PDB file of C-alpha atoms in Angstrom:
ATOM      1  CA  UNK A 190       9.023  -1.834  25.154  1.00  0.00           C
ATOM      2  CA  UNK A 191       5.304  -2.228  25.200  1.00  0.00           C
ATOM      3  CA  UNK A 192       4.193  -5.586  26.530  1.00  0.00           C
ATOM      4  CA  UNK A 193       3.069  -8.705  24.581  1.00  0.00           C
ATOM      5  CA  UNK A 194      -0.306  -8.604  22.980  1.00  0.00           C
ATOM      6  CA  UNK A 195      -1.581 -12.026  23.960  1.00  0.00           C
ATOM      7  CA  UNK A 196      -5.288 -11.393  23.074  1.00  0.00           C
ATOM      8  CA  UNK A 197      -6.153 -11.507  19.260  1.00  0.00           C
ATOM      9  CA  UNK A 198      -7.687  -9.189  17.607  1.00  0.00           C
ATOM     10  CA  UNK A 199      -9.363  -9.367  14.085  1.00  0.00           C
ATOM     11  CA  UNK A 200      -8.094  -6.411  12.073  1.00  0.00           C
ATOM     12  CA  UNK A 201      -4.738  -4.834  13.229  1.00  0.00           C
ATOM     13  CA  UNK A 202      -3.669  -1.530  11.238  1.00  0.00           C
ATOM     14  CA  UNK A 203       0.370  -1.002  10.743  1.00  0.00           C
ATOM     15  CA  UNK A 204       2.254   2.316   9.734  1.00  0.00           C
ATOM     16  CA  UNK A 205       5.293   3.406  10.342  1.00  0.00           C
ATOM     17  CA  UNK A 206       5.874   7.337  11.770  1.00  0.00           C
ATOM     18  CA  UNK A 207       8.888   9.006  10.802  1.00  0.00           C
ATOM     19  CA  UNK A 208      10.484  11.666  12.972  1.00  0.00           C
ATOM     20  CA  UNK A 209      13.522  12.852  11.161  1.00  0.00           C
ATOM     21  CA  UNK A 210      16.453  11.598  10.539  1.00  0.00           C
ATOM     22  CA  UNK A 211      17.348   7.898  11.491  1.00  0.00           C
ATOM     23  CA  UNK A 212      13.955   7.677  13.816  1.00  0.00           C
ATOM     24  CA  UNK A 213      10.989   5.616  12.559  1.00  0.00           C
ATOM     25  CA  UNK A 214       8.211   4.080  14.718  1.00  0.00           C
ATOM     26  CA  UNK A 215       6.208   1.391  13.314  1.00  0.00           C
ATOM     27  CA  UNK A 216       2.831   0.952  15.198  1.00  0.00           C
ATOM     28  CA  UNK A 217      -0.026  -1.356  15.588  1.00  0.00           C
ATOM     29  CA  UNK A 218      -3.315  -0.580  17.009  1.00  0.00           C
ATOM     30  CA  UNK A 219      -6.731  -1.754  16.591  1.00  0.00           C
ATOM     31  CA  UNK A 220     -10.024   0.739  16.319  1.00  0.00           C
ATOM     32  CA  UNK A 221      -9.379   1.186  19.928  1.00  0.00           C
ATOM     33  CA  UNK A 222      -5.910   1.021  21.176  1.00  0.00           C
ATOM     34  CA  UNK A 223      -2.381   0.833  20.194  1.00  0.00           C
ATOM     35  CA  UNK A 224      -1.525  -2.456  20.606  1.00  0.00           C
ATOM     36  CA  UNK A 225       2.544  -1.801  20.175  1.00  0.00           C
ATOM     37  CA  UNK A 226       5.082   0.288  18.840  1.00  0.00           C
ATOM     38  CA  UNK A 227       8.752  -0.277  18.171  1.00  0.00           C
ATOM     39  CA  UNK A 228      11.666   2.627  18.011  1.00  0.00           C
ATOM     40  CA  UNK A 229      14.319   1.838  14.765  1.00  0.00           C
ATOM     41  CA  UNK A 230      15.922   3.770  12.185  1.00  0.00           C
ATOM     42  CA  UNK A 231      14.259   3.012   8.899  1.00  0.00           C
ATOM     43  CA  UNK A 232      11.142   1.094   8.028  1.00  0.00           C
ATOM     44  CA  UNK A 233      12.538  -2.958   7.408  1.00  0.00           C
ATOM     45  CA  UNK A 234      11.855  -6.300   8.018  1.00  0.00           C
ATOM     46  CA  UNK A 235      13.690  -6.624  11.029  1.00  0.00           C
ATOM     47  CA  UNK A 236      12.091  -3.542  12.945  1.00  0.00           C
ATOM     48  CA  UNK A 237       8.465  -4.768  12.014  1.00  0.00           C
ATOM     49  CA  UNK A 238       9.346  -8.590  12.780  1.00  0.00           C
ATOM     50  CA  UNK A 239      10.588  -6.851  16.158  1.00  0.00           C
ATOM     51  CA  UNK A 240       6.893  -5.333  16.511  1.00  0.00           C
ATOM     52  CA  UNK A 241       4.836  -7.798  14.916  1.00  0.00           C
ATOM     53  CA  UNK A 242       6.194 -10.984  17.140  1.00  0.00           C
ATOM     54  CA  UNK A 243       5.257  -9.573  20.726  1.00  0.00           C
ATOM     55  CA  UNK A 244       2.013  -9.334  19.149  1.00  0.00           C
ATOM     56  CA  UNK A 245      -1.118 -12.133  18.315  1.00  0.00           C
ATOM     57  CA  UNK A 246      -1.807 -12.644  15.090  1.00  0.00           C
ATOM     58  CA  UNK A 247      -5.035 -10.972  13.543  1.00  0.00           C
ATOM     59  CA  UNK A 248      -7.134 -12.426  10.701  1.00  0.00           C
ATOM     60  CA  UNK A 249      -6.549  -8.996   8.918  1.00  0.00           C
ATOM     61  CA  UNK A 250      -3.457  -6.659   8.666  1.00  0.00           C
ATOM     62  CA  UNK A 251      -4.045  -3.766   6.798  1.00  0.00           C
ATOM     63  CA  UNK A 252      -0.765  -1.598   5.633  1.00  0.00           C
ATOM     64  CA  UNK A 253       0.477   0.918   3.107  1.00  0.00           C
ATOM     65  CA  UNK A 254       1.778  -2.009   1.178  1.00  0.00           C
ATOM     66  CA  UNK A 255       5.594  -1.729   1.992  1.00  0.00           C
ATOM     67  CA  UNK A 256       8.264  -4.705   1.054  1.00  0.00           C
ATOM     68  CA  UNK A 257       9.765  -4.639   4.695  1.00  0.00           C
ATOM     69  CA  UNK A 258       6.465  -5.220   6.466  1.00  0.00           C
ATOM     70  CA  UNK A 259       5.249  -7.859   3.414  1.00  0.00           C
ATOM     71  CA  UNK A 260       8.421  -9.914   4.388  1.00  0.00           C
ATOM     72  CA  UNK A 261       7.743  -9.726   7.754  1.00  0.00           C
ATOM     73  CA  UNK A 262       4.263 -10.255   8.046  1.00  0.00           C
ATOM     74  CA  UNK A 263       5.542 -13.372   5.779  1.00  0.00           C
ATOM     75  CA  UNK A 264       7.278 -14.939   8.326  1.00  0.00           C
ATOM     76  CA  UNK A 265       5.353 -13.843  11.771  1.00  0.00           C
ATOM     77  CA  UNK A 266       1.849 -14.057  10.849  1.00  0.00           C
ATOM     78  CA  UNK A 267       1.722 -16.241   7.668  1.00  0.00           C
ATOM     79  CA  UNK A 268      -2.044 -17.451   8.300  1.00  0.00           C
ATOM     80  CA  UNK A 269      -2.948 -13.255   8.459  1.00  0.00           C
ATOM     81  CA  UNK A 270      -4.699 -12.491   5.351  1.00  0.00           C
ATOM     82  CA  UNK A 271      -3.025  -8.764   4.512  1.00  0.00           C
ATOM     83  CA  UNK A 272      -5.063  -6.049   2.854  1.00  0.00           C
ATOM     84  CA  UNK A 273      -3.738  -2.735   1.111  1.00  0.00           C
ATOM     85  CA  UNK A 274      -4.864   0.067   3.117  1.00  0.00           C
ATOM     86  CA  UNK A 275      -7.582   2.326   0.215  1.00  0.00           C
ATOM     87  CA  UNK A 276      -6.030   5.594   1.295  1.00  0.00           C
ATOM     88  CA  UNK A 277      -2.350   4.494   0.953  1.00  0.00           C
ATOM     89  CA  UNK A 278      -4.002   2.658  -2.593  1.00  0.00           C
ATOM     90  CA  UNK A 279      -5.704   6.013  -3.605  1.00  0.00           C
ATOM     91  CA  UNK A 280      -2.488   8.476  -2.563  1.00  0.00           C
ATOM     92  CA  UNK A 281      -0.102   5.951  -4.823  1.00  0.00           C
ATOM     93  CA  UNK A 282      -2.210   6.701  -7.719  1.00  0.00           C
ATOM     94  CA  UNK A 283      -2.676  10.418  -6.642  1.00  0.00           C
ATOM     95  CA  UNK A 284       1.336  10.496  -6.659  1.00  0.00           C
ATOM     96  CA  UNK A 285       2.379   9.863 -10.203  1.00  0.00           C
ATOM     97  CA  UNK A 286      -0.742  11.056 -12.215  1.00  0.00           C
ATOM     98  CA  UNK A 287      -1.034  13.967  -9.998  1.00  0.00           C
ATOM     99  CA  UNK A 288      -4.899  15.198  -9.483  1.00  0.00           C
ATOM    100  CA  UNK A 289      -5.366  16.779 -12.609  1.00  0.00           C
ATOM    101  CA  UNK A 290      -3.857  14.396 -15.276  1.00  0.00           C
ATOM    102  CA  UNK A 291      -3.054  15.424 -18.353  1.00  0.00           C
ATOM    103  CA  UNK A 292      -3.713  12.066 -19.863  1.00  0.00           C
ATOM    104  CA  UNK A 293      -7.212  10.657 -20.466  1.00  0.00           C
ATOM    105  CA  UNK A 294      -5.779   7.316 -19.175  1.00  0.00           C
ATOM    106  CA  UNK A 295      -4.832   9.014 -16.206  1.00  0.00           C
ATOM    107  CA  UNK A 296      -7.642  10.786 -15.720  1.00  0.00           C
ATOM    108  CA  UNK A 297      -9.969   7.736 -15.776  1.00  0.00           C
ATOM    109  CA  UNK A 298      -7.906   6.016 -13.279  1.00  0.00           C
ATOM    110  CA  UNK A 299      -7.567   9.269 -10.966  1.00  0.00           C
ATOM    111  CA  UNK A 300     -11.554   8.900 -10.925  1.00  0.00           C
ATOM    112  CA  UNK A 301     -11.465   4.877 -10.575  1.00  0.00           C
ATOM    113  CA  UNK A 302      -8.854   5.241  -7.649  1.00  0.00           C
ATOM    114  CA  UNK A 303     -10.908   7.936  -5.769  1.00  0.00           C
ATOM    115  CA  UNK A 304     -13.918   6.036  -6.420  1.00  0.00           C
ATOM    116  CA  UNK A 305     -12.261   3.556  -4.216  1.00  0.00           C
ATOM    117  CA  UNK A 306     -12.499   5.924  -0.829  1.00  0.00           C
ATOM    118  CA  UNK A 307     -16.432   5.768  -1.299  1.00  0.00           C
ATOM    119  CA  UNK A 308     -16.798   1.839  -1.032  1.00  0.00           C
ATOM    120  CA  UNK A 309     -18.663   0.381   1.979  1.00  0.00           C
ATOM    121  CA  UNK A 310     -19.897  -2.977   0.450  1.00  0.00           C
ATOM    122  CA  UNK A 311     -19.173  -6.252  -1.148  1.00  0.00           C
ATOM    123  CA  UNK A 312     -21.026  -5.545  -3.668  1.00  0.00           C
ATOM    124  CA  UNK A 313     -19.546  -2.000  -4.478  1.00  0.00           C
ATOM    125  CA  UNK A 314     -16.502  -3.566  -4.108  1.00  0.00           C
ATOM    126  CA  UNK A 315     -17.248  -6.112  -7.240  1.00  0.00           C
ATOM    127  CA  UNK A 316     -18.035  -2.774  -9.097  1.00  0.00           C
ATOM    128  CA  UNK A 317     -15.730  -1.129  -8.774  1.00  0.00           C
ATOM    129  CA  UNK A 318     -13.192  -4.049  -9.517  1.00  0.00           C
ATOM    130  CA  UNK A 319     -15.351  -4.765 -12.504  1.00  0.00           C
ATOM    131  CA  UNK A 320     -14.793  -0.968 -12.935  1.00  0.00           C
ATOM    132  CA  UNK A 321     -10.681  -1.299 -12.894  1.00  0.00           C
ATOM    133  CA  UNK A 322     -10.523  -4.008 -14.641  1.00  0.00           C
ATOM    134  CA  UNK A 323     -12.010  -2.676 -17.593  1.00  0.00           C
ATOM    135  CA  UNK A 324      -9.831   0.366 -16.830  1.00  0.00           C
ATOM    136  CA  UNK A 325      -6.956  -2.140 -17.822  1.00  0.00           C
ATOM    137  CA  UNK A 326      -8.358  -3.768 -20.278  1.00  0.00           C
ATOM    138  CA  UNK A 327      -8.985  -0.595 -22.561  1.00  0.00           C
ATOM    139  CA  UNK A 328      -5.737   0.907 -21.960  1.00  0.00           C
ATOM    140  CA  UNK A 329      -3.257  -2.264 -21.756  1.00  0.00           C
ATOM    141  CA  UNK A 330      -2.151  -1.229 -25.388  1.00  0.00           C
ATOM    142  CA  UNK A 331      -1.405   2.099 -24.444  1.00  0.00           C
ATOM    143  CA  UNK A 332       0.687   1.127 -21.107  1.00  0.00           C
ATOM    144  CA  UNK A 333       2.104  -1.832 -22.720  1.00  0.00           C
ATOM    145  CA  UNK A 334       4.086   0.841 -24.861  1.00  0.00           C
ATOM    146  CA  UNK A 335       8.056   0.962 -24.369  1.00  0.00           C
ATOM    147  CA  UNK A 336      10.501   3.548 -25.677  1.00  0.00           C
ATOM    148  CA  UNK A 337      14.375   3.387 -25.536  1.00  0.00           C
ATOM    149  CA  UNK A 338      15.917   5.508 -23.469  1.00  0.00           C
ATOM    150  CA  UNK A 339      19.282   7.488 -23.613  1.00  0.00           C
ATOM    151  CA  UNK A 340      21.017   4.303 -22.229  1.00  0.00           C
ATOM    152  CA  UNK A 341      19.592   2.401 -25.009  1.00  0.00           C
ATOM    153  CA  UNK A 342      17.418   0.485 -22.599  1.00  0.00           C
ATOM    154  CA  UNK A 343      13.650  -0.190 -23.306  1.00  0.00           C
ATOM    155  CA  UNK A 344      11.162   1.367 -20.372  1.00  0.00           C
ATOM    156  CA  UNK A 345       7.424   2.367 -20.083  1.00  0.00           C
ATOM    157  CA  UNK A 346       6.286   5.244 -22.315  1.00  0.00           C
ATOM    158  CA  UNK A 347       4.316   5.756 -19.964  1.00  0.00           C
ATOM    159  CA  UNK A 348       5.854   4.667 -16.747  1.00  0.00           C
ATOM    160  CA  UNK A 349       4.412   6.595 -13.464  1.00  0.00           C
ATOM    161  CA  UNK A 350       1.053   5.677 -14.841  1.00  0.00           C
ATOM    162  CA  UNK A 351       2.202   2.450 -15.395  1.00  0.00           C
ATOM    163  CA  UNK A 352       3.457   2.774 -11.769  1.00  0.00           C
ATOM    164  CA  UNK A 353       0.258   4.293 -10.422  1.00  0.00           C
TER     165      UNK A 353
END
């Protein structure tokens, strides 16, 4: 095991590598060092609470956004503000409207998402949420739409872009 991280550091950056079958690593590092890893089977709460507690914790956590880390972060570092890693942000969107939507909604937000790689400021960053947000306010009718499906349950119309 690596040793304790002691020293705290502002931002730490978590991801989990996986290396085939029943091996995952989560790791945190800095801008400048791998601070810890941990060896597990699957990406969960318990692996990352097993990484995250021999470790200080930051102001700042950025992630891909995953449930197991959320919970864990949750309980190990509950004054750590957490932020959604852009590229992990930009690749969801990427994954269910593709890079060459066929929908003008998806289109839009295919452009709004990549947008989002390009931001360096606060005050781009208040654009370009001013910029989403009026993304979802023009289209909430159209992903607000349900249809029943052969189960006879109701679901998006429209559900990966819903998901994206």
């Amino acid at each position: 095991m690596p040793p304790r991280v002691e020293e705290r550091h502002r931002v730490v950056y978590l991801d989990g590598i996986h290396l085939g079958r029943g091996a995952c690593v989560p790791v945190a590092c800095t801008d400048d060092a791998v601070l810890g890893w941990h060896l597990c089977r699957d990406e969960n709460s318990r692996a990352w609470a097993a990484l995250v507690s021999r470790i200080a914790a930051p102001e700042v956590a950025v992630s891909d956004g995953g449930d197991g880390l959320a919970k864990a972060l949750r309980r190990e570092w509950p004054a750590t503000r957490v932020q959604r890693c852009v590229f992990h942000a930009f690749c969801q969107v990427r994954r269910y409207t593709t890079s060459r939507p066929n929908l003008q909604a998806g289109a839009e937000l295919y452009g709004i998402a990549k947008a989002l790689l390009s931001v360096s400021s606060p005050g781009e960053a208040n654009a370009w949420a001013a910029t989403y947000l009026d993304w979802c306010g023009r289209w909430s009718g159209f992903l607000s739409e349900t249809t029943v499906d052969e189960r006879g349950r109701r679901v998006w119309t429209h559900e990966r872009l819903v998901k994206a």
